[in-house]
Every structure is written in C-alpha cells, then in structure tokens.
Amino acid sequence: MDYLGSIRNPLHDGLFLLLCDSQARYGGWDVHGTALACEGSTSLALDGLRAYVEEAHGDGRYEVRRGSDRTLWIALPVEPGVRPIAADALEHEPRVGTAPVGLIDLPSRKLVLALAYPPLNMATDGDYAGITHEEGERLDVTFDAAVVAITREHTATGQVLALRPAPELNA
C-alpha cells in the first residue's frame, strides 16, 4: 500500500472534497457553493464530465492511498458518526456494507482531489476569484481508466471511499 498524500482545509472545519478530471472546469464555491451547501455529497457535471464532491465536517484531513490492486482509498476525516478504517486494514477487513456513490470521467487519466472551495481551470468573480489551491489542498493522481467508480465501503470499525476502474465503462 502506497501513501499518496492528504488534503486538508487550513482555514476552517469544512472539508468539501472535489474529485474530477484534471482538465475539468469547476467554478468552486463561487459557482457551486449554494448547491453544495444544500446537497452535501453529490455528483456534478462539469463541461459534460461526471465529477463528485464529498462533504465532511470537523477538523481533519482526507488521507489517500493506493492499494496493491490499484484501488485508490480515500480515508474520511473523523467526525461524529464517521471513523476511517485503519490503513493496515483497508485491503482485508471484511465489509459489512457497500454503496455505489458515483462515477468520474477521466479522459486525461489524471484525477484531481482538491478542496472544493477555490475554482479549478477557470476564473470566477466571487469571493474565491483569483484563489488557487495551496500546498496540501490538492492532489493529482494518475489513474489507468477513463471512468472511475466510487464506492462507500463500511466495516465494523469504519468507512472509506474506494475508487476503481468501472469495468463495464472502460472496455
């Protein structure tokens, strides 16, 4: 298992995490903030590409690892009712439940995991105009698939987001 990095919010306890193709145009909180505040974790369409935003609250970070089978594991921040699965248990702890969350289109084969507040690949004129992701707020990961499936997986001790190629859409 390889540790790839983490994403954190150094300014406050909101942790909306954007998952999208590296070329997708995303307007950040200036464009999508109202919808994200109402919806929480949700799928988005960005210039026709499927993307996803995960919502968390509390002081913490998303930890990102790549498993031996190439699964990308995103450990969620600790918050009431949410505990991450320990890194050494991600690949082998029995699942008590799984739920499909969404799909991400990756024509560039590069996944961006970033705080969802600043815009990405576009300019805005709101509160986040001119703001870019600082160190620790964005992680770019190469993925060998054009479409990635996100699954929320639960064990007796916690939960995690698992990202894997969507086999039926990558043929």
PDB file of N, CA, C and O in Angstrom, residues 3-10 14-19 56 58-65 72-77 111-117 133-141:
ATOM      1  N   TYR A   3       1.191   5.367   0.365  1.00  0.00           N
ATOM      2  CA  TYR A   3       0.591   6.603   0.841  1.00  0.00           C
ATOM      3  C   TYR A   3       0.862   7.678  -0.198  1.00  0.00           C
ATOM      4  O   TYR A   3       2.009   7.925  -0.569  1.00  0.00           O
ATOM      5  N   LEU A   4      -0.200   8.316  -0.723  1.00  0.00           N
ATOM      6  CA  LEU A   4      -0.044   9.320  -1.769  1.00  0.00           C
ATOM      7  C   LEU A   4      -0.094  10.747  -1.239  1.00  0.00           C
ATOM      8  O   LEU A   4       0.416  11.661  -1.882  1.00  0.00           O
ATOM      9  N   GLY A   5      -0.760  10.956  -0.104  1.00  0.00           N
ATOM     10  CA  GLY A   5      -0.844  12.292   0.456  1.00  0.00           C
ATOM     11  C   GLY A   5      -2.173  12.532   1.129  1.00  0.00           C
ATOM     12  O   GLY A   5      -2.979  11.613   1.311  1.00  0.00           O
ATOM     13  N   SER A   6      -2.390  13.790   1.492  1.00  0.00           N
ATOM     14  CA  SER A   6      -3.636  14.144   2.168  1.00  0.00           C
ATOM     15  C   SER A   6      -4.101  15.513   1.690  1.00  0.00           C
ATOM     16  O   SER A   6      -3.328  16.289   1.138  1.00  0.00           O
ATOM     17  N   ILE A   7      -5.385  15.759   1.908  1.00  0.00           N
ATOM     18  CA  ILE A   7      -5.992  17.050   1.590  1.00  0.00           C
ATOM     19  C   ILE A   7      -6.631  17.567   2.863  1.00  0.00           C
ATOM     20  O   ILE A   7      -7.372  16.844   3.534  1.00  0.00           O
ATOM     21  N   ARG A   8      -6.351  18.800   3.215  1.00  0.00           N
ATOM     22  CA  ARG A   8      -6.883  19.400   4.435  1.00  0.00           C
ATOM     23  C   ARG A   8      -7.322  20.827   4.147  1.00  0.00           C
ATOM     24  O   ARG A   8      -6.930  21.409   3.140  1.00  0.00           O
ATOM     25  N   ASN A   9      -8.148  21.359   5.040  1.00  0.00           N
ATOM     26  CA  ASN A   9      -8.568  22.753   4.943  1.00  0.00           C
ATOM     27  C   ASN A   9      -7.926  23.507   6.102  1.00  0.00           C
ATOM     28  O   ASN A   9      -8.338  23.339   7.248  1.00  0.00           O
ATOM     29  N   PRO A  10      -6.932  24.332   5.835  1.00  0.00           N
ATOM     30  CA  PRO A  10      -6.240  25.030   6.920  1.00  0.00           C
ATOM     31  C   PRO A  10      -7.020  26.202   7.502  1.00  0.00           C
ATOM     32  O   PRO A  10      -6.654  26.727   8.551  1.00  0.00           O
ATOM     33  N   GLY A  14     -14.641  23.020   7.403  1.00  0.00           N
ATOM     34  CA  GLY A  14     -15.382  22.468   6.275  1.00  0.00           C
ATOM     35  C   GLY A  14     -14.444  21.721   5.348  1.00  0.00           C
ATOM     36  O   GLY A  14     -13.350  22.185   5.055  1.00  0.00           O
ATOM     37  N   LEU A  15     -14.847  20.540   4.931  1.00  0.00           N
ATOM     38  CA  LEU A  15     -13.973  19.722   4.098  1.00  0.00           C
ATOM     39  C   LEU A  15     -14.730  19.161   2.895  1.00  0.00           C
ATOM     40  O   LEU A  15     -14.884  17.958   2.757  1.00  0.00           O
ATOM     41  N   PHE A  16     -15.218  20.023   2.027  1.00  0.00           N
ATOM     42  CA  PHE A  16     -15.812  19.561   0.784  1.00  0.00           C
ATOM     43  C   PHE A  16     -14.655  19.186  -0.144  1.00  0.00           C
ATOM     44  O   PHE A  16     -13.782  20.011  -0.403  1.00  0.00           O
ATOM     45  N   LEU A  17     -14.646  17.939  -0.636  1.00  0.00           N
ATOM     46  CA  LEU A  17     -13.561  17.443  -1.474  1.00  0.00           C
ATOM     47  C   LEU A  17     -14.072  17.206  -2.887  1.00  0.00           C
ATOM     48  O   LEU A  17     -15.012  16.440  -3.099  1.00  0.00           O
ATOM     49  N   LEU A  18     -13.445  17.849  -3.872  1.00  0.00           N
ATOM     50  CA  LEU A  18     -13.774  17.688  -5.275  1.00  0.00           C
ATOM     51  C   LEU A  18     -12.961  16.541  -5.861  1.00  0.00           C
ATOM     52  O   LEU A  18     -11.748  16.454  -5.639  1.00  0.00           O
ATOM     53  N   LEU A  19     -13.623  15.660  -6.615  1.00  0.00           N
ATOM     54  CA  LEU A  19     -12.964  14.577  -7.347  1.00  0.00           C
ATOM     55  C   LEU A  19     -13.360  14.737  -8.813  1.00  0.00           C
ATOM     56  O   LEU A  19     -14.544  14.611  -9.148  1.00  0.00           O
ATOM     57  N   ALA A  56     -17.562  16.634   4.306  1.00  0.00           N
ATOM     58  CA  ALA A  56     -17.234  16.224   5.669  1.00  0.00           C
ATOM     59  C   ALA A  56     -17.154  17.482   6.531  1.00  0.00           C
ATOM     60  O   ALA A  56     -16.976  18.586   6.028  1.00  0.00           O
ATOM     61  N   GLY A  58     -15.647  18.993  10.480  1.00  0.00           N
ATOM     62  CA  GLY A  58     -14.726  18.715  11.565  1.00  0.00           C
ATOM     63  C   GLY A  58     -13.304  19.037  11.165  1.00  0.00           C
ATOM     64  O   GLY A  58     -12.995  19.363  10.024  1.00  0.00           O
ATOM     65  N   ASP A  59     -12.426  18.948  12.128  1.00  0.00           N
ATOM     66  CA  ASP A  59     -11.024  19.251  11.920  1.00  0.00           C
ATOM     67  C   ASP A  59     -10.323  17.957  11.532  1.00  0.00           C
ATOM     68  O   ASP A  59     -10.251  17.021  12.298  1.00  0.00           O
ATOM     69  N   GLY A  60      -9.839  17.886  10.344  1.00  0.00           N
ATOM     70  CA  GLY A  60      -9.179  16.670   9.901  1.00  0.00           C
ATOM     71  C   GLY A  60      -8.721  16.784   8.473  1.00  0.00           C
ATOM     72  O   GLY A  60      -8.618  17.871   7.917  1.00  0.00           O
ATOM     73  N   ARG A  61      -8.485  15.626   7.879  1.00  0.00           N
ATOM     74  CA  ARG A  61      -7.987  15.582   6.512  1.00  0.00           C
ATOM     75  C   ARG A  61      -8.441  14.306   5.839  1.00  0.00           C
ATOM     76  O   ARG A  61      -8.797  13.343   6.505  1.00  0.00           O
ATOM     77  N   TYR A  62      -8.440  14.327   4.524  1.00  0.00           N
ATOM     78  CA  TYR A  62      -8.660  13.125   3.728  1.00  0.00           C
ATOM     79  C   TYR A  62      -7.283  12.518   3.476  1.00  0.00           C
ATOM     80  O   TYR A  62      -6.391  13.205   2.976  1.00  0.00           O
ATOM     81  N   GLU A  63      -7.093  11.251   3.821  1.00  0.00           N
ATOM     82  CA  GLU A  63      -5.838  10.543   3.568  1.00  0.00           C
ATOM     83  C   GLU A  63      -6.026   9.666   2.339  1.00  0.00           C
ATOM     84  O   GLU A  63      -7.033   8.960   2.229  1.00  0.00           O
ATOM     85  N   VAL A  64      -5.070   9.702   1.409  1.00  0.00           N
ATOM     86  CA  VAL A  64      -5.205   8.991   0.138  1.00  0.00           C
ATOM     87  C   VAL A  64      -4.094   7.953  -0.001  1.00  0.00           C
ATOM     88  O   VAL A  64      -2.911   8.283   0.157  1.00  0.00           O
ATOM     89  N   ARG A  65      -4.507   6.721  -0.311  1.00  0.00           N
ATOM     90  CA  ARG A  65      -3.567   5.614  -0.502  1.00  0.00           C
ATOM     91  C   ARG A  65      -3.939   4.835  -1.761  1.00  0.00           C
ATOM     92  O   ARG A  65      -5.103   4.798  -2.135  1.00  0.00           O
ATOM     93  N   LEU A  72      -7.819   3.083  -5.301  1.00  0.00           N
ATOM     94  CA  LEU A  72      -7.478   4.324  -4.618  1.00  0.00           C
ATOM     95  C   LEU A  72      -8.391   4.422  -3.406  1.00  0.00           C
ATOM     96  O   LEU A  72      -9.619   4.404  -3.548  1.00  0.00           O
ATOM     97  N   TRP A  73      -7.805   4.464  -2.223  1.00  0.00           N
ATOM     98  CA  TRP A  73      -8.554   4.529  -0.969  1.00  0.00           C
ATOM     99  C   TRP A  73      -8.517   5.951  -0.437  1.00  0.00           C
ATOM    100  O   TRP A  73      -7.442   6.540  -0.302  1.00  0.00           O
ATOM    101  N   ILE A  74      -9.685   6.516  -0.127  1.00  0.00           N
ATOM    102  CA  ILE A  74      -9.764   7.851   0.474  1.00  0.00           C
ATOM    103  C   ILE A  74     -10.360   7.694   1.860  1.00  0.00           C
ATOM    104  O   ILE A  74     -11.559   7.423   2.019  1.00  0.00           O
ATOM    105  N   ALA A  75      -9.503   7.835   2.871  1.00  0.00           N
ATOM    106  CA  ALA A  75      -9.951   7.768   4.262  1.00  0.00           C
ATOM    107  C   ALA A  75     -10.585   9.099   4.619  1.00  0.00           C
ATOM    108  O   ALA A  75     -10.025  10.168   4.372  1.00  0.00           O
ATOM    109  N   LEU A  76     -11.779   9.031   5.182  1.00  0.00           N
ATOM    110  CA  LEU A  76     -12.544  10.230   5.510  1.00  0.00           C
ATOM    111  C   LEU A  76     -12.082  10.835   6.827  1.00  0.00           C
ATOM    112  O   LEU A  76     -11.615  10.125   7.714  1.00  0.00           O
ATOM    113  N   PRO A  77     -12.247  12.146   6.995  1.00  0.00           N
ATOM    114  CA  PRO A  77     -11.914  12.775   8.271  1.00  0.00           C
ATOM    115  C   PRO A  77     -12.820  12.235   9.390  1.00  0.00           C
ATOM    116  O   PRO A  77     -13.972  11.866   9.142  1.00  0.00           O
ATOM    117  N   LEU A 111      -6.688  12.186 -12.125  1.00  0.00           N
ATOM    118  CA  LEU A 111      -7.722  12.538 -11.157  1.00  0.00           C
ATOM    119  C   LEU A 111      -7.213  13.650 -10.253  1.00  0.00           C
ATOM    120  O   LEU A 111      -6.091  13.582  -9.753  1.00  0.00           O
ATOM    121  N   VAL A 112      -8.041  14.675 -10.072  1.00  0.00           N
ATOM    122  CA  VAL A 112      -7.736  15.732  -9.110  1.00  0.00           C
ATOM    123  C   VAL A 112      -8.595  15.502  -7.877  1.00  0.00           C
ATOM    124  O   VAL A 112      -9.807  15.302  -7.985  1.00  0.00           O
ATOM    125  N   LEU A 113      -7.959  15.513  -6.720  1.00  0.00           N
ATOM    126  CA  LEU A 113      -8.645  15.512  -5.432  1.00  0.00           C
ATOM    127  C   LEU A 113      -8.272  16.847  -4.800  1.00  0.00           C
ATOM    128  O   LEU A 113      -7.087  17.114  -4.563  1.00  0.00           O
ATOM    129  N   ALA A 114      -9.254  17.709  -4.570  1.00  0.00           N
ATOM    130  CA  ALA A 114      -8.939  19.059  -4.107  1.00  0.00           C
ATOM    131  C   ALA A 114     -10.068  19.624  -3.266  1.00  0.00           C
ATOM    132  O   ALA A 114     -11.229  19.229  -3.418  1.00  0.00           O
ATOM    133  N   LEU A 115      -9.725  20.566  -2.397  1.00  0.00           N
ATOM    134  CA  LEU A 115     -10.778  21.289  -1.695  1.00  0.00           C
ATOM    135  C   LEU A 115     -11.716  21.892  -2.724  1.00  0.00           C
ATOM    136  O   LEU A 115     -11.271  22.382  -3.767  1.00  0.00           O
ATOM    137  N   ALA A 116     -12.998  21.852  -2.446  1.00  0.00           N
ATOM    138  CA  ALA A 116     -14.000  22.287  -3.423  1.00  0.00           C
ATOM    139  C   ALA A 116     -14.299  23.782  -3.367  1.00  0.00           C
ATOM    140  O   ALA A 116     -15.180  24.242  -4.069  1.00  0.00           O
ATOM    141  N   TYR A 117     -13.574  24.549  -2.591  1.00  0.00           N
ATOM    142  CA  TYR A 117     -13.855  25.977  -2.458  1.00  0.00           C
ATOM    143  C   TYR A 117     -13.259  26.807  -3.602  1.00  0.00           C
ATOM    144  O   TYR A 117     -13.976  27.542  -4.270  1.00  0.00           O
ATOM    145  N   HIS A 133      -5.432  26.624  -5.263  1.00  0.00           N
ATOM    146  CA  HIS A 133      -5.176  25.637  -4.210  1.00  0.00           C
ATOM    147  C   HIS A 133      -3.749  25.776  -3.691  1.00  0.00           C
ATOM    148  O   HIS A 133      -2.799  25.833  -4.467  1.00  0.00           O
ATOM    149  N   GLU A 134      -3.636  25.821  -2.378  1.00  0.00           N
ATOM    150  CA  GLU A 134      -2.335  25.895  -1.712  1.00  0.00           C
ATOM    151  C   GLU A 134      -1.802  24.479  -1.492  1.00  0.00           C
ATOM    152  O   GLU A 134      -2.508  23.491  -1.689  1.00  0.00           O
ATOM    153  N   GLU A 135      -0.581  24.384  -1.038  1.00  0.00           N
ATOM    154  CA  GLU A 135       0.011  23.078  -0.719  1.00  0.00           C
ATOM    155  C   GLU A 135      -0.861  22.358   0.315  1.00  0.00           C
ATOM    156  O   GLU A 135      -1.328  22.963   1.277  1.00  0.00           O
ATOM    157  N   GLY A 136      -1.119  21.087   0.078  1.00  0.00           N
ATOM    158  CA  GLY A 136      -1.947  20.289   0.981  1.00  0.00           C
ATOM    159  C   GLY A 136      -3.437  20.387   0.713  1.00  0.00           C
ATOM    160  O   GLY A 136      -4.232  19.737   1.380  1.00  0.00           O
ATOM    161  N   GLU A 137      -3.835  21.196  -0.273  1.00  0.00           N
ATOM    162  CA  GLU A 137      -5.251  21.361  -0.611  1.00  0.00           C
ATOM    163  C   GLU A 137      -5.625  20.674  -1.924  1.00  0.00           C
ATOM    164  O   GLU A 137      -6.783  20.670  -2.306  1.00  0.00           O
ATOM    165  N   ARG A 138      -4.638  20.094  -2.599  1.00  0.00           N
ATOM    166  CA  ARG A 138      -4.879  19.444  -3.889  1.00  0.00           C
ATOM    167  C   ARG A 138      -3.880  18.313  -4.074  1.00  0.00           C
ATOM    168  O   ARG A 138      -2.712  18.431  -3.714  1.00  0.00           O
ATOM    169  N   LEU A 139      -4.361  17.230  -4.690  1.00  0.00           N
ATOM    170  CA  LEU A 139      -3.515  16.084  -5.001  1.00  0.00           C
ATOM    171  C   LEU A 139      -3.929  15.573  -6.379  1.00  0.00           C
ATOM    172  O   LEU A 139      -5.114  15.368  -6.633  1.00  0.00           O
ATOM    173  N   ASP A 140      -2.969  15.411  -7.280  1.00  0.00           N
ATOM    174  CA  ASP A 140      -3.232  14.883  -8.617  1.00  0.00           C
ATOM    175  C   ASP A 140      -2.709  13.454  -8.674  1.00  0.00           C
ATOM    176  O   ASP A 140      -1.568  13.202  -8.302  1.00  0.00           O
ATOM    177  N   VAL A 141      -3.545  12.537  -9.164  1.00  0.00           N
ATOM    178  CA  VAL A 141      -3.210  11.118  -9.172  1.00  0.00           C
ATOM    179  C   VAL A 141      -3.486  10.549 -10.559  1.00  0.00           C
ATOM    180  O   VAL A 141      -4.586  10.717 -11.093  1.00  0.00           O
TER     181      VAL A 141
END
